[in-house]
Structures are given as C-alpha cells and as structure tokens.
Amino acid sequence: MIKILQYGEGNFLRAFADVYFHTLNEEGGNYGVYAIKPTPSNRSAMLNLFETQNNKYHVVLRGTENGKTVENVYRVDSIEKMINPFEDHESYLALARDPELKIIVSNTTEAGICYNPNDKIENFANITYPAKLTRFLYERYLSGLDGVYLLPAELIDNNADELKKCVNQYIELWCLPAGFKRWNNEKNFYCNTLVDRIVSGYPRDEETKKHLEDLIGEADGLMSVGEPFGLWAIEKKGNIAEYIKEGIHNVEVVLTDHIEYYKKRKVRVLNGSHTNLVPAGLMLGAETVYDCMTDEKLSSFVEMTLKNEIIPYVSNDITATTSFANSVKDRFLNPFLNHRLLSISLNSIFKWKARVLPSFKDYYSHHGRIAPNLTTGFSYLMALYASLEKTENGYEAKLPCHTLEIKDETVYLEHFAQKKSLHAFMSDESVWGENLTLYDGFYNTVAQNIEKIKNGVCLL
C-alpha cells in the first residue's frame, strides 16, 4: 500500500485529495490515507463521526458541465484511519517509521505554515504544524528510512519551499543533528503545489441537506459539497510520478516543472476576473457571482475583460489559457455555490493590487494605453469606497438602493470615510507599490467615471 499522512480532516481535503486517492483505488491503485487531527482542542464531533461511519463518507460535486446541471455523488473510502496524535501519539510516530509512507499532504490554513522561535520539541500539543512535522520527520530519520514527498495545499506562494524553510529553522532551533538537516534537504521532496476546487462543505440549510441525503440514499454527517472542477498542479521532483498519477482522476492532476504558470493563470483568470467584477456587481445590485453571470451587461463585461485584457498576457499558449477561462465561466455560472459578492469583496484593495494590477500593467506595456475594462472595474471599486461612511459598527457604503458593510484595512477605509483625495490614494506607493497616477490617463478616467457612477450612469 502507498500510505499518505494527511494533516487536516476538514472539508477541503476530504472533497479534494481524498476523493483523488479514492478514485485511484477504483482504478486499481492501493492508497490509504491516515488523517491527523492537527490541533489539540477537545475531541471533535468529526472524529466521532468518522468512528461511527467507519471512515466512510460522501462527496457531492454540484455545478454545470458543458452547460448542463450535474450533481455527482461519490462514496469515499480512501481514509484508512483517523489519528488524534494528542491522545494516541504512538500511532502518529509509528507512521514515521513505516516504509510504506510515501506522501504527506497538509491543509492547515494559510497561517499554518509559519515559524515560532518559542516552540519547544517536547511541547507537541502547542507548537506549529511545521514544528510537529519536524518532530515527525526526525523520527523517520532516526529509523533510517528514506524521505517522503511533501505536498502542502495551503494557499500561499511557494508553499512547499516555505514549509521546508520552517522545518530547517526548527532543526537549527532545536539543535538537531547536522545529518538530519542533510537528510531533510536531500531525501525529502518538497513539491510546491496549486490546488483549485471550491468546496462549500456540509450543507447549511435543511432543505439542501434533505435533498442531498435523498440523492445519497442515507444520512451522512460527514458529507461534503463542492464543485465539479478540480485541479492539482504539483511541482515535478524525484520519482513522484510513481505515486501521483497525472490526468483526470476526479481531480485533474498535472505534474509540472512550471508551477508558476498555473498559479499565474489561476490568480489572473479566476481571481482577477472575480476581483474586477465584484465592485461593479455590488453597485448594480447583484448579490452573487451567479447573479452577475446571468445578467447580460455584467456577463459581457466578464467575457470581454477576459478575452481582451487578461488571457493574452498569461502565457504564449492562448489556447490553454482560453480553455481554462471557459471552465472559469462555467464555474461562475454554478447555481449551487451561492458565492456572495460581499464575501469576495473582503480586502479588495490588496486583491486588486495582487490579482488585477499585473494584467493592467501588461496591457499598458503592450498597447501604451490603459486597459478599458480593468479601468472600469477599478473605477467601480473606487466609487464604492468613495461612498463609505464610518458607523458604530464599521464602514458602510451608502448606495442609492442599499447599504453594504465593507471590510478592508482600516487605513484605507478611513481615507475614504474622511473624504480624502482620490489622487492621493492612487499615488500612494505604500498602498500599490507604485504611483498609479503615472499611467497616462488612468487617474483622470477613474475620476470622471466616479462622477458618472454618482450620477447614475452605468459604465458597462
């Protein structure tokens, strides 16, 4: 058996990695997942459910494929055992000494991969995930075994590189042998990854729960709901192809030497088009991404932005990027996700800088002028923030027909609530990393657009 140690037992990994390994088993493989409870809180109801259900559960992937609504049910049984390392530490360390262990997967949130110089090796319950991993790998090193393939699913840049850096810091902090550090660097393969599947988890309302239980054919306290699309891009290192199979196995898996392309594609096409759409959607009265994609003006806005201002600057392979963009539009049209615009709008300033500005700059560099649709999206964002007022509960955008609570860095919200200069905000290098007013025509166009929006003009 090829054994996988999995840090985390939450909805995402169960509807992503565990479904993938389950599918490989159905195709003739022999994989077993050993899921680890990563935090020492009281014994969770989830662990009790896993015991009751004999580690089996259902995943329902709901959405649209080729224009048709689908609800596909998978009974997943790839989890061999759930381990609470705070109650059964020996079972946890026994995996480190198991030669069949080949892969470690983790999803401990973006904040999970971090280094804390106050962590102590003997205080297992209260140390970070990388510190726990260091202790685990040290046990494997002492057993004289080869290393493993580490596939972190945390959504941070260069996630495996950052994890390896933390492990090496703990080796130094705890004065562990130099031989262990060499072993960690030479025998373990830390593979950067990009994961992509929206997972909403257990149904929140009774009507949906009842519908899904009828679909499954039984009650399931561990059921998890996600979208049909799934992509796992993994950096190709060592002999990983012996253990991780490429192709579509419920999740599409790509082993690549160019992981940065997949990240760039996702950030610009999926996240960037989201971020550019949201302020316009909010100001035009939409509540969800689905609302936007079923509105003629907003959907056309997304289509033209992708086609003319984002896709051409992701890579030279326009066909591949266009294919991905088409899948993104299908995902935006998923009626089951209920992806609320207000939720996506959290920290919009940082998101625009990280997800949209690179496409804007590429377009400007190529054409010598500002990108029209990206400028329109930014204009709606600035108009939304320009309407902010400070209240007892936070900051609210006062729009003609409704009021929205906007959440972002306080310094940004305060700037607009105090009605300070748009020019000052756009030129603030501490916000954008550069002066946006230096792009010819950008500030004037945005300022004029804001006035039009205030006067009830639709820019789309």
mmCIF file of N, CA, C and O in Angstrom, residues 151-152 156-161 190-196 231-237 253-267 314:
data_model
loop_
_atom_site.group_PDB
_atom_site.id
_atom_site.type_symbol
_atom_site.label_atom_id
_atom_site.label_comp_id
_atom_site.label_asym_id
_atom_site.label_seq_id
_atom_site.Cartn_x
_atom_site.Cartn_y
_atom_site.Cartn_z
ATOM 1 N N LEU A 151 3.404 17.542 -0.044
ATOM 2 C CA LEU A 151 2.525 18.260 -0.958
ATOM 3 C C LEU A 151 1.593 19.174 -0.154
ATOM 4 O O LEU A 151 0.424 18.851 0.074
ATOM 5 N N PRO A 152 2.061 20.314 0.300
ATOM 6 C CA PRO A 152 1.187 21.219 1.057
ATOM 7 C C PRO A 152 0.123 21.829 0.148
ATOM 8 O O PRO A 152 0.406 22.194 -1.000
ATOM 9 N N ILE A 156 -0.536 29.653 -0.171
ATOM 10 C CA ILE A 156 0.470 30.703 -0.081
ATOM 11 C C ILE A 156 1.477 30.483 -1.203
ATOM 12 O O ILE A 156 1.596 29.383 -1.739
ATOM 13 N N ASP A 157 2.186 31.538 -1.571
ATOM 14 C CA ASP A 157 3.197 31.414 -2.619
ATOM 15 C C ASP A 157 4.286 30.436 -2.196
ATOM 16 O O ASP A 157 4.724 30.450 -1.039
ATOM 17 N N ASN A 158 4.711 29.589 -3.124
ATOM 18 C CA ASN A 158 5.824 28.660 -2.875
ATOM 19 C C ASN A 158 5.618 27.907 -1.558
ATOM 20 O O ASN A 158 6.495 27.860 -0.696
ATOM 21 N N ASN A 159 4.445 27.286 -1.432
ATOM 22 C CA ASN A 159 4.055 26.695 -0.149
ATOM 23 C C ASN A 159 5.030 25.632 0.346
ATOM 24 O O ASN A 159 5.353 25.584 1.543
ATOM 25 N N ALA A 160 5.553 24.795 -0.545
ATOM 26 C CA ALA A 160 6.492 23.754 -0.115
ATOM 27 C C ALA A 160 7.847 24.350 0.257
ATOM 28 O O ALA A 160 8.489 23.898 1.221
ATOM 29 N N ASP A 161 8.297 25.340 -0.494
ATOM 30 C CA ASP A 161 9.566 25.992 -0.158
ATOM 31 C C ASP A 161 9.496 26.626 1.225
ATOM 32 O O ASP A 161 10.454 26.560 2.011
ATOM 33 N N TYR A 190 10.133 18.412 -1.316
ATOM 34 C CA TYR A 190 9.111 19.415 -1.017
ATOM 35 C C TYR A 190 8.608 19.974 -2.350
ATOM 36 O O TYR A 190 9.319 20.699 -3.041
ATOM 37 N N CYS A 191 7.372 19.643 -2.708
ATOM 38 C CA CYS A 191 6.827 19.992 -4.023
ATOM 39 C C CYS A 191 5.806 21.120 -3.882
ATOM 40 O O CYS A 191 4.747 20.940 -3.255
ATOM 41 N N ASN A 192 6.129 22.272 -4.458
ATOM 42 C CA ASN A 192 5.150 23.353 -4.471
ATOM 43 C C ASN A 192 3.914 22.912 -5.237
ATOM 44 O O ASN A 192 4.010 22.190 -6.243
ATOM 45 N N THR A 193 2.756 23.348 -4.778
ATOM 46 C CA THR A 193 1.509 22.925 -5.415
ATOM 47 C C THR A 193 0.572 24.107 -5.593
ATOM 48 O O THR A 193 0.725 25.156 -4.957
ATOM 49 N N LEU A 194 -0.400 23.911 -6.437
ATOM 50 C CA LEU A 194 -1.542 24.816 -6.536
ATOM 51 C C LEU A 194 -2.791 23.951 -6.552
ATOM 52 O O LEU A 194 -2.897 23.021 -7.362
ATOM 53 N N VAL A 195 -3.715 24.214 -5.645
ATOM 54 C CA VAL A 195 -4.969 23.463 -5.583
ATOM 55 C C VAL A 195 -6.114 24.382 -5.983
ATOM 56 O O VAL A 195 -6.101 25.572 -5.682
ATOM 57 N N ASP A 196 -7.103 23.820 -6.660
ATOM 58 C CA ASP A 196 -8.212 24.640 -7.139
ATOM 59 C C ASP A 196 -9.487 23.814 -7.196
ATOM 60 O O ASP A 196 -9.672 22.992 -8.096
ATOM 61 N N LEU A 231 -8.444 20.976 -9.843
ATOM 62 C CA LEU A 231 -7.099 20.969 -10.430
ATOM 63 C C LEU A 231 -6.070 20.907 -9.323
ATOM 64 O O LEU A 231 -6.146 21.672 -8.348
ATOM 65 N N TRP A 232 -5.110 20.002 -9.495
ATOM 66 C CA TRP A 232 -3.999 19.876 -8.545
ATOM 67 C C TRP A 232 -2.716 19.915 -9.363
ATOM 68 O O TRP A 232 -2.336 18.914 -9.987
ATOM 69 N N ALA A 233 -2.086 21.078 -9.416
ATOM 70 C CA ALA A 233 -0.801 21.224 -10.107
ATOM 71 C C ALA A 233 0.305 21.016 -9.088
ATOM 72 O O ALA A 233 0.333 21.673 -8.039
ATOM 73 N N ILE A 234 1.219 20.103 -9.391
ATOM 74 C CA ILE A 234 2.252 19.688 -8.437
ATOM 75 C C ILE A 234 3.615 19.779 -9.106
ATOM 76 O O ILE A 234 3.815 19.287 -10.221
ATOM 77 N N GLU A 235 4.546 20.382 -8.413
ATOM 78 C CA GLU A 235 5.917 20.502 -8.922
ATOM 79 C C GLU A 235 6.540 19.119 -9.060
ATOM 80 O O GLU A 235 6.499 18.309 -8.134
ATOM 81 N N LYS A 236 7.107 18.865 -10.218
ATOM 82 C CA LYS A 236 7.670 17.544 -10.502
ATOM 83 C C LYS A 236 9.059 17.436 -9.885
ATOM 84 O O LYS A 236 9.983 18.149 -10.275
ATOM 85 N N LYS A 237 9.212 16.528 -8.918
ATOM 86 C CA LYS A 237 10.507 16.293 -8.279
ATOM 87 C C LYS A 237 10.693 14.797 -8.048
ATOM 88 O O LYS A 237 9.716 14.058 -7.847
ATOM 89 N N VAL A 253 -4.893 16.206 -12.293
ATOM 90 C CA VAL A 253 -3.568 16.351 -11.704
ATOM 91 C C VAL A 253 -2.543 16.600 -12.802
ATOM 92 O O VAL A 253 -2.518 15.889 -13.811
ATOM 93 N N VAL A 254 -1.720 17.612 -12.592
ATOM 94 C CA VAL A 254 -0.654 17.960 -13.527
ATOM 95 C C VAL A 254 0.665 17.976 -12.762
ATOM 96 O O VAL A 254 0.778 18.666 -11.737
ATOM 97 N N LEU A 255 1.633 17.193 -13.217
ATOM 98 C CA LEU A 255 2.994 17.262 -12.684
ATOM 99 C C LEU A 255 3.789 18.163 -13.614
ATOM 100 O O LEU A 255 3.853 17.928 -14.823
ATOM 101 N N THR A 256 4.394 19.193 -13.053
ATOM 102 C CA THR A 256 4.966 20.217 -13.922
ATOM 103 C C THR A 256 6.266 20.791 -13.377
ATOM 104 O O THR A 256 6.475 20.838 -12.161
ATOM 105 N N ASP A 257 7.108 21.229 -14.296
ATOM 106 C CA ASP A 257 8.301 21.995 -13.934
ATOM 107 C C ASP A 257 8.006 23.492 -13.916
ATOM 108 O O ASP A 257 8.898 24.297 -13.647
ATOM 109 N N HIS A 258 6.767 23.845 -14.226
ATOM 110 C CA HIS A 258 6.406 25.259 -14.347
ATOM 111 C C HIS A 258 5.182 25.565 -13.493
ATOM 112 O O HIS A 258 4.158 26.038 -13.990
ATOM 113 N N ILE A 259 5.286 25.321 -12.210
ATOM 114 C CA ILE A 259 4.164 25.539 -11.308
ATOM 115 C C ILE A 259 3.735 27.006 -11.307
ATOM 116 O O ILE A 259 2.561 27.334 -11.097
ATOM 117 N N GLU A 260 4.692 27.902 -11.599
ATOM 118 C CA GLU A 260 4.369 29.331 -11.569
ATOM 119 C C GLU A 260 3.342 29.691 -12.638
ATOM 120 O O GLU A 260 2.544 30.621 -12.463
ATOM 121 N N TYR A 261 3.333 28.952 -13.767
ATOM 122 C CA TYR A 261 2.336 29.231 -14.806
ATOM 123 C C TYR A 261 0.934 28.969 -14.286
ATOM 124 O O TYR A 261 0.010 29.772 -14.502
ATOM 125 N N TYR A 262 0.730 27.864 -13.581
ATOM 126 C CA TYR A 262 -0.597 27.512 -13.094
ATOM 127 C C TYR A 262 -1.073 28.497 -12.037
ATOM 128 O O TYR A 262 -2.253 28.855 -11.981
ATOM 129 N N LYS A 263 -0.139 28.950 -11.208
ATOM 130 C CA LYS A 263 -0.506 29.956 -10.218
ATOM 131 C C LYS A 263 -0.893 31.262 -10.906
ATOM 132 O O LYS A 263 -1.915 31.875 -10.584
ATOM 133 N N LYS A 264 -0.071 31.684 -11.852
ATOM 134 C CA LYS A 264 -0.350 32.933 -12.574
ATOM 135 C C LYS A 264 -1.691 32.845 -13.284
ATOM 136 O O LYS A 264 -2.493 33.798 -13.257
ATOM 137 N N ARG A 265 -1.956 31.707 -13.905
ATOM 138 C CA ARG A 265 -3.217 31.525 -14.633
ATOM 139 C C ARG A 265 -4.414 31.632 -13.701
ATOM 140 O O ARG A 265 -5.397 32.307 -13.996
ATOM 141 N N LYS A 266 -4.329 30.954 -12.552
ATOM 142 C CA LYS A 266 -5.450 30.992 -11.600
ATOM 143 C C LYS A 266 -5.634 32.390 -11.033
ATOM 144 O O LYS A 266 -6.757 32.903 -10.955
ATOM 145 N N VAL A 267 -4.529 33.018 -10.610
ATOM 146 C CA VAL A 267 -4.635 34.333 -9.974
ATOM 147 C C VAL A 267 -5.202 35.360 -10.952
ATOM 148 O O VAL A 267 -6.070 36.164 -10.593
ATOM 149 N N VAL A 314 -1.232 36.034 -20.013
ATOM 150 C CA VAL A 314 -0.917 34.983 -19.041
ATOM 151 C C VAL A 314 0.247 34.139 -19.532
ATOM 152 O O VAL A 314 1.189 33.858 -18.793
#
